[in-house]
Short mmCIF file of C-alpha atoms in Angstrom, two decimals:
data_model
loop_
_atom_site.label_atom_id
_atom_site.label_comp_id
_atom_site.label_asym_id
_atom_site.label_seq_id
_atom_site.Cartn_x
_atom_site.Cartn_y
_atom_site.Cartn_z
CA MET A 1 -98.27 70.19 33.64
CA MET A 2 -94.84 68.73 32.90
CA ASN A 3 -94.75 65.53 30.84
CA SER A 4 -93.52 62.25 32.33
CA ILE A 5 -92.43 59.80 29.64
CA LEU A 6 -91.19 56.28 30.37
CA HIS A 7 -89.06 54.39 27.85
CA MET A 8 -88.63 50.62 28.31
CA ASP A 9 -86.29 48.36 26.34
CA LEU A 10 -85.88 44.59 26.67
CA ASP A 11 -82.14 43.99 27.12
CA SER A 12 -80.48 42.03 24.27
CA PHE A 13 -83.95 40.74 23.52
CA PHE A 14 -83.15 37.89 21.12
CA VAL A 15 -80.30 36.72 23.35
CA SER A 16 -82.49 36.90 26.46
CA VAL A 17 -85.21 34.79 24.81
CA GLU A 18 -82.68 32.14 23.76
CA ARG A 19 -81.29 32.03 27.31
CA LEU A 20 -84.80 31.75 28.71
CA LYS A 21 -85.27 28.65 26.56
CA ASN A 22 -81.81 27.24 27.36
CA SER A 23 -80.14 28.31 30.61
CA GLN A 24 -76.86 26.67 29.53
CA LEU A 25 -76.34 29.71 27.29
CA ASN A 26 -76.15 32.03 30.31
CA ASN A 27 -72.89 33.99 30.63
CA LEU A 28 -71.61 32.61 27.30
CA PRO A 29 -70.72 34.85 24.33
CA LEU A 30 -73.77 34.37 22.07
CA ILE A 31 -74.28 35.58 18.50
CA ILE A 32 -77.59 35.36 16.64
CA GLY A 33 -77.61 35.57 12.85
CA GLY A 34 -76.68 33.69 9.71
CA LYS A 35 -74.36 30.81 10.53
CA SER A 36 -72.59 30.94 7.18
CA ASN A 37 -69.64 33.31 6.72
CA ARG A 38 -71.83 35.33 4.34
CA GLY A 39 -74.45 35.92 7.03
CA VAL A 40 -75.03 39.02 9.14
CA VAL A 41 -75.14 39.42 12.93
CA SER A 42 -78.68 40.19 14.03
CA SER A 43 -78.02 40.36 17.78
CA CYS A 44 -75.31 39.45 20.26
CA SER A 45 -74.80 39.13 24.01
CA TYR A 46 -72.83 41.59 26.12
CA GLU A 47 -70.16 38.88 26.50
CA ALA A 48 -69.72 38.88 22.70
CA ARG A 49 -69.81 42.68 22.52
CA ALA A 50 -66.78 42.74 24.82
CA PHE A 51 -64.82 41.25 21.91
CA GLY A 52 -66.05 43.93 19.47
CA VAL A 53 -69.00 42.04 17.98
CA LYS A 54 -72.03 44.21 17.10
CA SER A 55 -75.29 44.05 15.17
CA ALA A 56 -75.23 44.19 11.34
CA MET A 57 -71.59 43.05 11.35
CA PRO A 58 -70.64 40.34 8.79
CA MET A 59 -70.71 36.97 10.56
CA ARG A 60 -67.27 36.14 9.24
CA MET A 61 -65.80 39.15 11.07
CA ALA A 62 -67.78 38.35 14.22
CA LYS A 63 -66.37 34.80 14.29
CA MET A 64 -62.86 36.16 13.87
CA LEU A 65 -63.32 38.58 16.79
CA CYS A 66 -64.97 35.98 19.02
CA PRO A 67 -64.17 32.47 17.68
CA HIS A 68 -65.43 30.71 20.83
CA ALA A 69 -68.92 32.30 20.65
CA VAL A 70 -72.08 30.19 20.35
CA VAL A 71 -73.84 31.03 17.07
CA LEU A 72 -77.61 30.50 16.66
CA SER A 73 -79.77 31.09 13.59
CA GLY A 74 -82.54 32.78 15.54
CA ASP A 75 -86.25 32.06 15.98
CA MET A 76 -88.40 35.03 14.97
CA GLU A 77 -91.61 33.18 15.84
CA SER A 78 -90.45 32.74 19.42
CA TYR A 79 -89.24 36.35 19.66
CA SER A 80 -92.63 37.56 18.44
CA GLN A 81 -94.46 35.47 21.05
CA HIS A 82 -92.36 36.84 23.90
CA SER A 83 -92.77 40.39 22.58
CA HIS A 84 -96.55 39.87 22.53
CA LEU A 85 -96.46 38.64 26.14
CA VAL A 86 -94.65 41.79 27.32
CA THR A 87 -96.99 43.96 25.24
CA GLU A 88 -100.02 42.42 26.94
CA ILE A 89 -98.52 43.00 30.41
CA ILE A 90 -98.01 46.68 29.56
CA ARG A 91 -101.45 46.96 27.94
CA ASP A 92 -103.09 45.58 31.11
CA ASN A 93 -101.36 48.15 33.33
CA VAL A 94 -101.19 51.45 31.43
CA PRO A 95 -103.76 53.66 29.67
CA LEU A 96 -101.48 54.97 26.91
CA PHE A 97 -98.37 53.35 25.43
CA GLU A 98 -96.50 53.13 22.14
CA LYS A 99 -94.77 50.00 20.85
CA ALA A 100 -91.78 51.44 18.99
CA SER A 101 -90.32 48.07 17.95
CA ILE A 102 -90.45 44.39 18.84
CA ASP A 103 -88.57 45.08 22.11
CA GLU A 104 -89.10 48.79 22.83
CA PHE A 105 -91.97 50.74 24.42
CA TYR A 106 -92.90 54.30 25.42
CA VAL A 107 -95.45 54.96 28.19
CA ASP A 108 -97.06 58.35 28.91
CA LEU A 109 -97.27 58.76 32.70
CA THR A 110 -98.10 62.46 32.65
CA GLY A 111 -100.21 63.44 35.68
CA MET A 112 -99.55 60.27 37.65
CA ASP A 113 -97.24 62.05 40.13
CA ARG A 114 -100.31 63.65 41.69
CA PHE A 115 -101.69 60.26 42.68
CA TYR A 116 -98.91 57.72 43.05
CA GLY A 117 -95.50 58.75 41.74
CA CYS A 118 -94.21 58.05 38.25
CA HIS A 119 -90.84 56.69 39.34
CA LYS A 120 -92.31 54.31 41.90
CA TRP A 121 -94.92 53.12 39.41
CA ALA A 122 -92.24 52.57 36.68
CA ILE A 123 -90.15 50.46 39.07
CA GLU A 124 -93.16 48.30 39.93
CA LEU A 125 -94.08 47.84 36.25
CA ARG A 126 -90.52 46.80 35.45
CA GLN A 127 -90.57 44.25 38.26
CA LYS A 128 -93.90 42.89 37.05
CA ILE A 129 -92.61 42.45 33.50
CA MET A 130 -89.48 40.66 34.66
CA GLN A 131 -91.42 38.37 37.00
CA GLU A 132 -94.12 37.43 34.48
CA SER A 133 -91.95 37.19 31.33
CA GLY A 134 -88.60 36.12 32.77
CA LEU A 135 -86.89 38.73 30.58
CA PRO A 136 -84.58 41.55 31.75
CA ILE A 137 -85.76 45.07 30.89
CA SER A 138 -84.29 48.54 31.41
CA PHE A 139 -86.06 51.89 31.61
CA GLY A 140 -85.47 55.62 31.40
CA LEU A 141 -87.89 58.19 32.83
CA SER A 142 -87.86 61.86 31.90
CA VAL A 143 -89.84 64.74 30.40
CA ASN A 144 -89.74 63.57 26.77
CA LYS A 145 -89.14 60.53 24.59
CA LEU A 146 -85.61 61.55 23.60
CA ILE A 147 -84.18 61.85 27.11
CA ALA A 148 -86.13 58.82 28.34
CA LYS A 149 -84.60 56.69 25.58
CA MET A 150 -81.10 58.03 26.18
CA GLY A 151 -81.60 57.33 29.88
CA THR A 152 -82.51 53.72 29.10
CA ASN A 153 -79.43 53.32 26.93
CA GLU A 154 -77.21 54.64 29.72
CA GLY A 155 -78.85 52.34 32.25
CA LYS A 156 -78.35 49.13 30.29
CA PRO A 157 -78.00 46.33 30.98
CA ASN A 158 -80.89 45.69 33.34
CA GLY A 159 -80.96 49.17 34.83
CA ALA A 160 -83.27 52.08 35.55
CA ILE A 161 -82.47 55.79 35.25
CA ARG A 162 -84.60 58.80 36.12
CA VAL A 163 -83.64 62.20 34.71
CA PRO A 164 -85.52 64.83 36.77
CA GLN A 165 -87.06 67.92 35.24
CA GLY A 166 -84.45 70.61 34.62
CA GLU A 167 -81.50 68.19 34.55
CA GLU A 168 -82.00 66.87 31.00
CA LYS A 169 -79.37 69.04 29.31
CA ALA A 170 -76.78 68.40 32.02
CA PHE A 171 -77.45 64.66 31.79
CA ILE A 172 -76.70 64.38 28.06
CA SER A 173 -73.96 67.05 27.78
CA PRO A 174 -70.97 64.77 28.61
CA LEU A 175 -72.20 61.94 26.36
CA ASN A 176 -70.74 61.12 22.94
CA VAL A 177 -72.70 62.62 20.02
CA GLY A 178 -73.17 59.10 18.67
CA LYS A 179 -75.58 58.46 21.54
CA ILE A 180 -78.17 60.85 20.12
CA PRO A 181 -80.75 58.49 18.51
CA MET A 182 -80.86 60.29 15.15
CA VAL A 183 -77.06 60.28 14.68
CA GLY A 184 -76.08 57.52 12.27
CA GLN A 185 -72.62 56.54 11.06
CA LYS A 186 -72.45 59.15 8.31
CA THR A 187 -73.60 62.01 10.56
CA TYR A 188 -71.19 60.87 13.27
CA GLN A 189 -68.27 60.88 10.83
CA THR A 190 -69.16 64.40 9.66
CA LEU A 191 -69.42 65.68 13.23
CA SER A 192 -66.12 64.03 14.15
CA ALA A 193 -64.45 65.69 11.16
CA MET A 194 -65.75 69.00 12.55
CA GLY A 195 -64.13 68.20 15.88
CA VAL A 196 -67.50 67.57 17.55
CA ARG A 197 -67.40 64.41 19.66
CA THR A 198 -69.44 65.27 22.75
CA ILE A 199 -72.96 66.63 22.99
CA ASN A 200 -71.60 69.52 25.06
CA THR A 201 -69.50 70.62 22.06
CA LEU A 202 -72.45 70.15 19.71
CA GLN A 203 -74.54 72.46 21.91
CA GLN A 204 -72.10 75.30 21.12
CA ILE A 205 -72.41 74.99 17.29
CA PRO A 206 -74.60 77.72 15.73
CA VAL A 207 -77.77 76.52 13.99
CA PRO A 208 -76.82 78.09 10.60
CA LEU A 209 -73.59 76.08 10.53
CA LEU A 210 -75.43 72.85 11.33
CA GLU A 211 -78.04 73.60 8.65
CA ARG A 212 -75.26 74.25 6.13
CA GLU A 213 -73.73 70.85 6.87
CA PHE A 214 -76.88 68.75 7.41
CA GLY A 215 -79.73 70.65 5.77
CA ARG A 216 -83.05 70.65 7.62
CA SER A 217 -81.74 67.91 9.91
CA GLY A 218 -79.26 70.44 11.29
CA ARG A 219 -81.93 72.27 13.31
CA VAL A 220 -83.31 68.96 14.62
CA LEU A 221 -79.78 67.98 15.63
CA HIS A 222 -79.40 71.30 17.46
CA GLU A 223 -82.69 70.80 19.33
CA LYS A 224 -81.85 67.26 20.37
CA SER A 225 -78.45 68.35 21.68
CA HIS A 226 -80.38 70.77 23.90
CA ALA A 227 -82.72 67.96 25.11
CA ILE A 228 -85.65 69.32 23.08
CA ASP A 229 -88.09 66.73 21.70
CA ARG A 230 -91.73 67.50 20.88
CA SER A 231 -92.75 64.06 19.61
CA GLU A 232 -95.74 62.49 21.33
CA VAL A 233 -96.41 58.94 22.48
CA ILE A 234 -98.41 57.33 19.67
CA PRO A 235 -101.16 55.02 20.99
CA TYR A 236 -100.42 51.41 20.06
CA SER A 237 -102.77 49.53 17.77
CA GLU A 238 -101.96 46.31 15.97
CA GLN A 239 -102.28 46.24 12.20
CA LYS A 240 -103.25 42.68 11.36
CA SER A 241 -102.56 42.69 7.64
CA ALA A 242 -101.59 44.74 4.56
CA SER A 243 -102.80 44.11 1.04
CA LYS A 244 -102.94 45.35 -2.54
CA GLU A 245 -105.22 44.39 -5.43
CA ARG A 246 -105.36 45.21 -9.14
CA THR A 247 -108.56 44.97 -11.16
CA PHE A 248 -107.81 45.03 -14.90
CA GLN A 249 -109.73 47.16 -17.37
CA GLN A 250 -109.69 44.17 -19.68
CA ASP A 251 -109.62 40.56 -18.49
CA THR A 252 -106.29 39.03 -19.40
CA ILE A 253 -104.64 35.67 -19.85
CA ASP A 254 -101.16 37.16 -20.35
CA VAL A 255 -99.23 35.27 -17.67
CA ASP A 256 -96.14 37.48 -17.96
CA TYR A 257 -98.27 40.55 -17.33
CA LEU A 258 -99.93 38.90 -14.33
CA ARG A 259 -96.56 37.96 -12.85
CA ALA A 260 -95.28 41.51 -13.42
CA LYS A 261 -98.24 43.05 -11.57
CA LEU A 262 -97.86 40.57 -8.72
CA VAL A 263 -94.14 41.39 -8.38
CA SER A 264 -94.88 45.14 -8.49
CA MET A 265 -97.51 44.94 -5.73
CA THR A 266 -95.33 42.67 -3.58
CA GLU A 267 -92.38 45.03 -3.99
CA ASP A 268 -94.50 47.99 -2.87
CA LEU A 269 -95.96 46.17 0.14
CA ALA A 270 -92.52 44.95 1.25
CA TYR A 271 -91.24 48.53 1.14
CA ASP A 272 -94.25 49.68 3.19
CA LEU A 273 -93.44 47.02 5.81
CA ARG A 274 -89.87 48.24 6.13
CA LYS A 275 -90.97 51.87 6.42
CA GLN A 276 -93.28 50.88 9.27
CA GLN A 277 -90.64 48.57 10.81
CA LYS A 278 -92.86 45.53 10.45
CA LEU A 279 -92.43 41.90 9.43
CA THR A 280 -94.87 39.38 7.98
CA ALA A 281 -95.14 35.62 8.44
CA CYS A 282 -97.94 34.81 5.99
CA VAL A 283 -98.35 35.58 2.26
CA THR A 284 -101.68 35.18 0.47
CA VAL A 285 -102.29 35.46 -3.30
CA LYS A 286 -105.82 36.00 -4.64
CA ILE A 287 -107.06 35.56 -8.20
CA ARG A 288 -110.54 36.50 -9.50
CA TYR A 289 -111.41 35.08 -12.89
CA SER A 290 -113.64 36.60 -15.58
CA ASP A 291 -116.59 34.49 -14.35
CA PHE A 292 -116.10 36.12 -10.88
CA ASN A 293 -114.93 32.86 -9.36
CA THR A 294 -112.33 33.85 -6.74
CA VAL A 295 -109.57 31.59 -5.43
CA SER A 296 -106.77 32.23 -2.93
CA ARG A 297 -103.95 30.39 -1.27
CA GLN A 298 -101.64 31.30 1.58
CA MET A 299 -98.23 30.18 2.81
CA ARG A 300 -96.59 30.61 6.21
CA ILE A 301 -92.95 31.73 6.15
CA PRO A 302 -90.36 32.88 8.72
CA TYR A 303 -90.93 36.52 9.72
CA THR A 304 -89.44 38.87 7.13
CA SER A 305 -89.80 42.13 5.22
CA HIS A 306 -87.19 41.08 2.63
CA GLU A 307 -88.70 41.67 -0.80
CA ASP A 308 -86.63 38.94 -2.50
CA THR A 309 -88.11 36.34 -0.14
CA LEU A 310 -91.64 37.77 -0.41
CA ILE A 311 -91.56 37.98 -4.21
CA ARG A 312 -90.24 34.43 -4.49
CA THR A 313 -93.02 33.23 -2.17
CA ALA A 314 -95.77 35.16 -3.99
CA LYS A 315 -94.66 33.83 -7.41
CA GLY A 316 -94.56 30.29 -6.06
CA ILE A 317 -98.12 30.56 -4.74
CA PHE A 318 -99.28 32.09 -8.04
CA GLU A 319 -97.88 29.20 -10.08
CA GLN A 320 -99.79 26.72 -7.92
CA LEU A 321 -103.01 28.74 -8.01
CA TYR A 322 -103.33 30.04 -11.57
CA ASP A 323 -105.65 28.22 -14.01
CA ARG A 324 -104.34 29.13 -17.44
CA ARG A 325 -107.58 28.23 -19.23
CA VAL A 326 -109.57 31.18 -17.83
CA LEU A 327 -109.20 34.95 -18.22
CA VAL A 328 -108.22 36.85 -15.06
CA ARG A 329 -110.17 39.90 -13.82
CA LEU A 330 -108.26 40.68 -10.59
CA ILE A 331 -105.06 39.72 -8.82
CA GLY A 332 -104.15 40.54 -5.22
CA ILE A 333 -101.48 39.99 -2.57
CA ARG A 334 -101.82 40.15 1.22
CA PHE A 335 -99.32 40.00 4.07
CA SER A 336 -100.67 38.96 7.48
CA HIS A 337 -99.45 37.95 10.97
CA LEU A 338 -97.64 41.30 11.13
CA VAL A 339 -95.25 42.10 13.98
CA ARG A 340 -92.94 44.99 14.79
CA GLY A 341 -89.34 44.44 13.73
CA ASN A 342 -86.52 45.95 11.69
CA PHE A 343 -85.54 45.02 8.13
CA GLN A 344 -82.27 43.41 9.24
CA ILE A 345 -83.92 41.15 11.79
CA ASP A 346 -84.81 38.39 9.35
CA LEU A 347 -81.81 38.62 7.07
CA PHE A 348 -80.03 35.87 8.98
CA GLU A 349 -78.63 34.27 5.83
CA ASP A 350 -78.11 37.39 3.72
CA ASN A 351 -74.65 38.64 2.89
CA THR A 352 -73.64 42.23 3.53
CA LYS A 353 -73.59 43.04 -0.20
CA THR A 354 -77.29 42.15 -0.54
CA LEU A 355 -78.13 43.99 2.68
CA LYS A 356 -76.41 47.18 1.51
CA LEU A 357 -78.14 46.93 -1.90
CA HIS A 358 -81.60 46.84 -0.32
CA GLN A 359 -80.75 49.61 2.13
CA ALA A 360 -79.53 51.79 -0.76
CA LYS A 361 -82.75 51.14 -2.69
CA ASP A 362 -84.85 52.11 0.32
CA LEU A 363 -82.84 55.29 0.85
CA LEU A 364 -83.50 56.29 -2.77
CA ARG A 365 -87.21 55.52 -2.39
CA ASN A 366 -87.41 57.53 0.82
CA LYS A 367 -85.78 60.53 -0.82
CA TYR A 368 -87.22 60.51 -4.35
CA GLY A 369 -90.40 58.43 -4.11
CA GLU A 370 -91.39 54.80 -4.31
CA GLN A 371 -91.24 54.60 -8.10
CA VAL A 372 -87.64 55.81 -8.50
CA VAL A 373 -86.12 52.31 -8.20
CA ARG A 374 -88.05 49.30 -9.44
CA ARG A 375 -87.39 45.81 -10.70
CA ALA A 376 -87.46 45.59 -14.48
CA VAL A 377 -90.01 42.76 -14.41
CA SER A 378 -92.47 44.88 -12.42
CA MET A 379 -92.45 47.47 -15.23
CA SER A 380 -93.62 45.00 -17.89
CA LYS A 381 -96.57 46.08 -20.00
CA PRO A 382 -99.36 43.88 -21.34
CA ARG A 383 -99.06 42.54 -24.84
CA MET A 384 -101.53 44.01 -27.34
#
């Protein structure tokens, strides 16, 4: 039986939510991100994109390209609520779906053609989502996740594309190589330097040459250029929280050591969030004293996975909570109210230098392990 995979993506999601709240923003160039010149663009409308504005661009450059644009700081709480609404609509109508991000879904419709028709069903689901949420959504339907996603991207904004079985390779062949989901800026520049700008040209490159240039990713790149994708739809389940605790072999009153362990655990959890493309809106610190008395305190914050913000919050809670007259047996940190979202989403007021620093750290961690780059304070050792 041939697979039928549906990919759905809410169009310019943050922009659409803002326009749903305020119809006066309709048809205006709209930029969401840090309002200061040091901020970063998180999202932008198609009207702003026409002037060259794009996500992750420094706000200062975006304002120069489109000086008459409306700039908003963004409301992650509202975006999360609308994402949850769409998720529930999909959950009520399909047996198996994957939530790939705050605004992106995969649905496995394999076998439905025998009873109803996958394309007809996808159209009706799209209409239902738009009617009940008020948000525009595009979809792509094909035999695997890769082609379904590329179909969605070609159908935007507010479109629907079906790529029938057997036409996948012909569909993607004329497209630019940059439209393959795994192709980032660096890979695109390397391919361009090789004279490879269309997927059709990439299809002609021998696998050994691609492996020489890109390592193991070369074979994956070859397969994707031939519309091959074996990844499965991963059933969606919501993780409510993430936590770490440290029980000490000896009870301690060394406050510097306690802070260091708290920073270390927070740093690790923040990295885990970014790997899983998740954000948190609540930080809880727990302390268990030598008499087994346990206290905790939590603080709500704007959705983020930014370790600077999370460490600052955790340390602030610790200072309010810690009783310096009693030895400590255990310290813990917990992130809750988790939602899907990318690292850049909440960096509305970060400058590009800070953004690039954290991205570089994560790249090193991904390649060499979590312990390769750490804050000096998190490596502190207890005093004897």
